[in-house]
């Protein structure tokens, strides 16, 4: 029997399995996403992180189980930067405007829409880059542009695939603070990441997956040597520093032999 969804449930996954060409990637996943939630999905490459995002987006159908989305849920998606054609002839402002809901009905953006885009770019700290070509941005600026594009749709849920991949430490921290501010305003956020220390350890809620959910909870609950080993297939050491968890690979032990 399915568990009745809670009043603030945005998306409810019950016993979900997913596959590509009959190759099962996720198995028996139970995941309940609530309003205002801020969740990081962690796991090795090929573990099913992006597949889970596709299920949440509704762009992939489960092999079995159920995915129930709240009626009229407004959601937006920020893809991995590696999947974008950066030579496409479009400016930052034009790229953001492509997400406006009435684009098909009104091909040309109105003055109000352009003003809304400028306000969004200003809020994300790239207000002076609207007329720059998208390939001329830094990695952090490109990521902020796509977040602005997503936010223009006024979503209740924002999904991001590896938002800090390929950016430097400073940009990673800026991105984390930006997402935390958006979440504090009431936006539910789910992101995938392989960055255990720079991103995952700072999030309030984590899901560790390796073709199934291995652990779920706060960083203190799931960033443990046993859960990490089961997730990543390698033993890791968890240290405490200034109240934060730091993950390090355990050094291999070499046995000295006589000659």
Short mmCIF file of C-alpha atoms in Angstrom, two decimals:
data_model
loop_
_atom_site.label_atom_id
_atom_site.label_comp_id
_atom_site.label_asym_id
_atom_site.label_seq_id
_atom_site.Cartn_x
_atom_site.Cartn_y
_atom_site.Cartn_z
CA UNK A 1 0.00 0.00 0.00
CA UNK A 2 1.35 3.45 -0.96
CA UNK A 3 2.11 5.92 1.81
CA UNK A 4 -0.29 8.91 1.63
CA UNK A 5 1.68 12.06 0.64
CA UNK A 6 2.07 14.77 3.26
CA UNK A 7 0.41 18.16 2.67
CA UNK A 8 3.68 19.89 1.73
CA UNK A 9 4.95 17.05 -0.46
CA UNK A 10 6.10 18.25 -3.89
CA UNK A 11 7.16 14.90 -5.38
CA UNK A 12 6.78 11.43 -3.94
CA UNK A 13 8.74 8.39 -5.19
CA UNK A 14 7.61 4.99 -3.94
CA UNK A 15 9.46 1.78 -4.85
CA UNK A 16 10.87 3.33 -8.02
CA UNK A 17 13.23 1.49 -10.35
CA UNK A 18 14.61 3.00 -13.57
CA UNK A 19 16.48 1.53 -16.51
CA UNK A 20 18.07 2.33 -19.85
CA UNK A 21 17.53 -0.38 -22.48
CA UNK A 22 16.55 -2.80 -19.70
CA UNK A 23 19.77 -2.05 -17.77
CA UNK A 24 18.59 -1.12 -14.28
CA UNK A 25 20.23 2.05 -12.96
CA UNK A 26 18.08 2.71 -9.89
CA UNK A 27 16.30 0.11 -7.81
CA UNK A 28 13.52 0.38 -5.20
CA UNK A 29 13.98 4.10 -4.49
CA UNK A 30 11.73 5.75 -1.90
CA UNK A 31 12.20 9.51 -1.76
CA UNK A 32 9.87 12.23 -0.50
CA UNK A 33 10.56 15.81 -1.52
CA UNK A 34 8.91 18.55 0.53
CA UNK A 35 8.46 22.27 0.11
CA UNK A 36 11.49 24.31 1.20
CA UNK A 37 13.76 21.25 1.23
CA UNK A 38 17.46 21.64 0.33
CA UNK A 39 18.94 18.28 -0.66
CA UNK A 40 22.21 17.12 -2.13
CA UNK A 41 22.39 13.82 -4.01
CA UNK A 42 25.85 12.27 -3.77
CA UNK A 43 27.34 9.16 -5.29
CA UNK A 44 29.97 7.94 -7.77
CA UNK A 45 29.73 8.39 -11.54
CA UNK A 46 27.12 6.09 -13.03
CA UNK A 47 25.35 5.60 -9.69
CA UNK A 48 22.06 7.09 -10.90
CA UNK A 49 22.26 10.71 -9.69
CA UNK A 50 21.21 12.29 -12.98
CA UNK A 51 18.62 9.55 -13.49
CA UNK A 52 17.02 10.52 -10.18
CA UNK A 53 16.85 14.14 -11.35
CA UNK A 54 15.15 13.01 -14.58
CA UNK A 55 12.55 11.12 -12.56
CA UNK A 56 11.90 14.22 -10.45
CA UNK A 57 11.63 16.35 -13.60
CA UNK A 58 9.21 13.92 -15.19
CA UNK A 59 11.37 13.52 -18.30
CA UNK A 60 11.93 9.82 -17.52
CA UNK A 61 9.32 7.21 -16.69
CA UNK A 62 10.05 4.63 -13.99
CA UNK A 63 10.43 0.97 -14.87
CA UNK A 64 8.38 0.18 -11.77
CA UNK A 65 6.99 2.01 -8.77
CA UNK A 66 5.27 5.39 -8.75
CA UNK A 67 6.29 9.02 -9.11
CA UNK A 68 3.56 11.37 -7.88
CA UNK A 69 4.02 15.09 -8.49
CA UNK A 70 1.88 17.74 -6.86
CA UNK A 71 -0.61 19.30 -9.27
CA UNK A 72 0.68 22.38 -11.08
CA UNK A 73 4.08 22.16 -9.47
CA UNK A 74 6.39 24.78 -10.97
CA UNK A 75 9.89 23.43 -11.38
CA UNK A 76 13.03 24.44 -13.23
CA UNK A 77 16.23 22.67 -14.21
CA UNK A 78 19.87 23.76 -14.51
CA UNK A 79 21.92 21.29 -16.60
CA UNK A 80 25.59 20.43 -16.38
CA UNK A 81 27.66 23.12 -18.08
CA UNK A 82 29.43 20.44 -20.12
CA UNK A 83 26.20 19.72 -22.01
CA UNK A 84 25.78 23.31 -23.32
CA UNK A 85 26.81 24.49 -26.79
CA UNK A 86 28.70 27.62 -25.80
CA UNK A 87 29.16 28.69 -29.44
CA UNK A 88 25.43 29.18 -29.90
CA UNK A 89 25.00 32.82 -31.01
CA UNK A 90 23.12 34.24 -28.05
CA UNK A 91 23.77 36.84 -25.37
CA UNK A 92 23.23 36.36 -21.64
CA UNK A 93 19.99 38.36 -21.72
CA UNK A 94 18.68 36.40 -24.73
CA UNK A 95 19.55 33.08 -23.12
CA UNK A 96 17.65 33.96 -19.96
CA UNK A 97 14.67 35.26 -21.92
CA UNK A 98 14.35 31.91 -23.71
CA UNK A 99 12.81 30.48 -20.53
CA UNK A 100 9.90 32.94 -20.30
CA UNK A 101 6.63 30.96 -20.29
CA UNK A 102 4.87 33.03 -22.98
CA UNK A 103 7.77 32.91 -25.48
CA UNK A 104 5.80 30.88 -28.03
CA UNK A 105 2.78 33.18 -27.87
CA UNK A 106 4.80 36.42 -27.86
CA UNK A 107 8.06 35.91 -29.82
CA UNK A 108 9.44 39.32 -28.83
CA UNK A 109 10.15 40.05 -25.18
CA UNK A 110 8.21 42.90 -23.66
CA UNK A 111 9.81 45.79 -21.79
CA UNK A 112 8.52 44.33 -18.51
CA UNK A 113 10.12 40.97 -19.28
CA UNK A 114 13.44 42.59 -20.10
CA UNK A 115 13.25 44.53 -16.85
CA UNK A 116 12.53 41.29 -14.95
CA UNK A 117 15.59 39.68 -16.55
CA UNK A 118 17.78 42.63 -15.61
CA UNK A 119 16.54 42.49 -12.01
CA UNK A 120 17.29 38.77 -11.89
CA UNK A 121 20.80 39.25 -13.30
CA UNK A 122 21.39 42.06 -10.80
CA UNK A 123 20.27 39.83 -7.94
CA UNK A 124 22.72 37.12 -9.02
CA UNK A 125 25.62 39.55 -9.35
CA UNK A 126 25.93 39.53 -13.16
CA UNK A 127 23.76 42.54 -13.99
CA UNK A 128 26.46 44.12 -16.17
CA UNK A 129 26.85 41.04 -18.40
CA UNK A 130 23.46 40.99 -20.16
CA UNK A 131 24.83 41.88 -23.60
CA UNK A 132 27.89 39.62 -23.41
CA UNK A 133 28.04 36.42 -25.47
CA UNK A 134 27.54 33.33 -23.28
CA UNK A 135 30.93 31.84 -24.24
CA UNK A 136 32.71 34.91 -22.85
CA UNK A 137 31.64 34.17 -19.27
CA UNK A 138 33.60 32.44 -16.55
CA UNK A 139 32.32 29.10 -15.24
CA UNK A 140 30.72 30.74 -12.22
CA UNK A 141 29.07 33.42 -14.37
CA UNK A 142 27.73 30.77 -16.75
CA UNK A 143 26.21 28.89 -13.84
CA UNK A 144 24.59 32.06 -12.47
CA UNK A 145 23.17 32.81 -15.93
CA UNK A 146 21.44 29.42 -16.02
CA UNK A 147 20.12 29.89 -12.50
CA UNK A 148 18.70 33.26 -13.59
CA UNK A 149 17.13 31.53 -16.58
CA UNK A 150 15.55 28.94 -14.28
CA UNK A 151 14.33 31.50 -11.73
CA UNK A 152 12.58 33.55 -14.42
CA UNK A 153 9.94 30.80 -14.45
CA UNK A 154 9.25 31.47 -10.74
CA UNK A 155 9.70 27.83 -9.73
CA UNK A 156 8.83 26.21 -6.44
CA UNK A 157 11.50 23.57 -7.03
CA UNK A 158 14.93 24.05 -8.58
CA UNK A 159 16.92 21.01 -9.78
CA UNK A 160 20.64 21.37 -10.57
CA UNK A 161 22.99 18.77 -12.05
CA UNK A 162 26.55 19.16 -10.70
CA UNK A 163 26.35 22.98 -10.30
CA UNK A 164 29.92 23.27 -8.96
CA UNK A 165 31.65 20.97 -11.42
CA UNK A 166 34.74 22.56 -12.97
CA UNK A 167 34.69 25.77 -10.90
CA UNK A 168 37.31 27.01 -8.46
CA UNK A 169 36.98 26.97 -4.67
CA UNK A 170 35.91 30.62 -4.39
CA UNK A 171 33.19 30.20 -7.04
CA UNK A 172 32.02 27.00 -5.35
CA UNK A 173 31.54 28.82 -2.04
CA UNK A 174 29.76 31.71 -3.78
CA UNK A 175 27.42 29.22 -5.46
CA UNK A 176 26.68 27.50 -2.15
CA UNK A 177 25.82 30.82 -0.46
CA UNK A 178 23.64 31.85 -3.41
CA UNK A 179 21.66 28.59 -3.29
CA UNK A 180 21.32 28.86 0.49
CA UNK A 181 19.88 32.38 0.10
CA UNK A 182 17.39 31.16 -2.51
CA UNK A 183 16.38 28.30 -0.23
CA UNK A 184 15.93 30.72 2.67
CA UNK A 185 13.42 32.57 0.47
CA UNK A 186 11.36 29.37 0.30
CA UNK A 187 12.67 27.72 -2.87
CA UNK A 188 13.07 23.94 -2.66
CA UNK A 189 16.40 22.84 -4.15
CA UNK A 190 17.80 19.46 -5.17
CA UNK A 191 21.28 19.19 -6.62
CA UNK A 192 23.68 16.42 -7.54
CA UNK A 193 27.32 16.65 -6.52
CA UNK A 194 30.43 14.55 -6.20
CA UNK A 195 32.06 17.27 -4.10
CA UNK A 196 31.83 15.84 -0.59
CA UNK A 197 33.78 18.55 1.21
CA UNK A 198 33.12 21.74 -0.76
CA UNK A 199 29.39 21.21 -1.22
CA UNK A 200 27.83 18.13 0.37
CA UNK A 201 29.15 18.67 3.90
CA UNK A 202 27.48 22.11 3.99
CA UNK A 203 24.00 21.01 2.89
CA UNK A 204 21.23 20.37 5.44
CA UNK A 205 20.01 17.13 3.84
CA UNK A 206 21.86 14.47 1.83
CA UNK A 207 20.92 11.36 -0.12
CA UNK A 208 23.72 8.88 -0.84
CA UNK A 209 22.99 6.62 -3.80
CA UNK A 210 24.71 3.82 -5.63
CA UNK A 211 21.91 2.35 -7.78
CA UNK A 212 19.78 2.50 -4.64
CA UNK A 213 19.51 4.81 -1.65
CA UNK A 214 22.35 3.88 0.69
CA UNK A 215 21.73 6.61 3.26
CA UNK A 216 19.59 9.69 3.81
CA UNK A 217 19.68 12.40 6.45
CA UNK A 218 21.87 15.22 7.72
CA UNK A 219 25.62 15.24 6.92
CA UNK A 220 26.30 14.04 10.49
CA UNK A 221 24.01 11.08 9.88
CA UNK A 222 25.18 9.98 6.44
CA UNK A 223 28.78 11.16 6.07
CA UNK A 224 30.14 8.20 8.00
CA UNK A 225 32.91 5.78 6.99
CA UNK A 226 30.49 2.86 6.60
CA UNK A 227 27.93 4.75 4.49
CA UNK A 228 30.62 6.35 2.33
CA UNK A 229 32.30 2.99 1.72
CA UNK A 230 28.99 1.45 0.71
CA UNK A 231 28.29 4.43 -1.56
CA UNK A 232 31.68 4.90 -3.21
CA UNK A 233 33.20 1.44 -2.84
CA UNK A 234 36.26 2.72 -1.01
CA UNK A 235 37.08 3.31 2.63
CA UNK A 236 37.15 6.98 3.62
CA UNK A 237 38.08 8.70 6.84
CA UNK A 238 35.78 11.31 8.37
CA UNK A 239 37.40 14.06 10.42
CA UNK A 240 35.84 16.87 12.46
CA UNK A 241 37.22 20.40 12.03
CA UNK A 242 35.53 23.50 13.44
CA UNK A 243 32.25 21.64 13.64
CA UNK A 244 32.39 20.51 9.99
CA UNK A 245 32.96 17.02 8.59
CA UNK A 246 35.94 16.56 6.28
CA UNK A 247 36.22 13.48 4.10
CA UNK A 248 39.62 12.09 3.15
CA UNK A 249 40.58 8.92 1.34
CA UNK A 250 42.28 6.46 3.62
CA UNK A 251 45.90 5.98 2.65
CA UNK A 252 46.75 2.47 1.47
CA UNK A 253 48.73 0.38 3.91
CA UNK A 254 51.96 -1.08 2.58
CA UNK A 255 53.54 -4.04 4.27
CA UNK A 256 57.31 -3.95 4.41
CA UNK A 257 59.03 -7.23 3.61
CA UNK A 258 62.61 -8.27 4.15
CA UNK A 259 65.09 -8.74 1.34
#
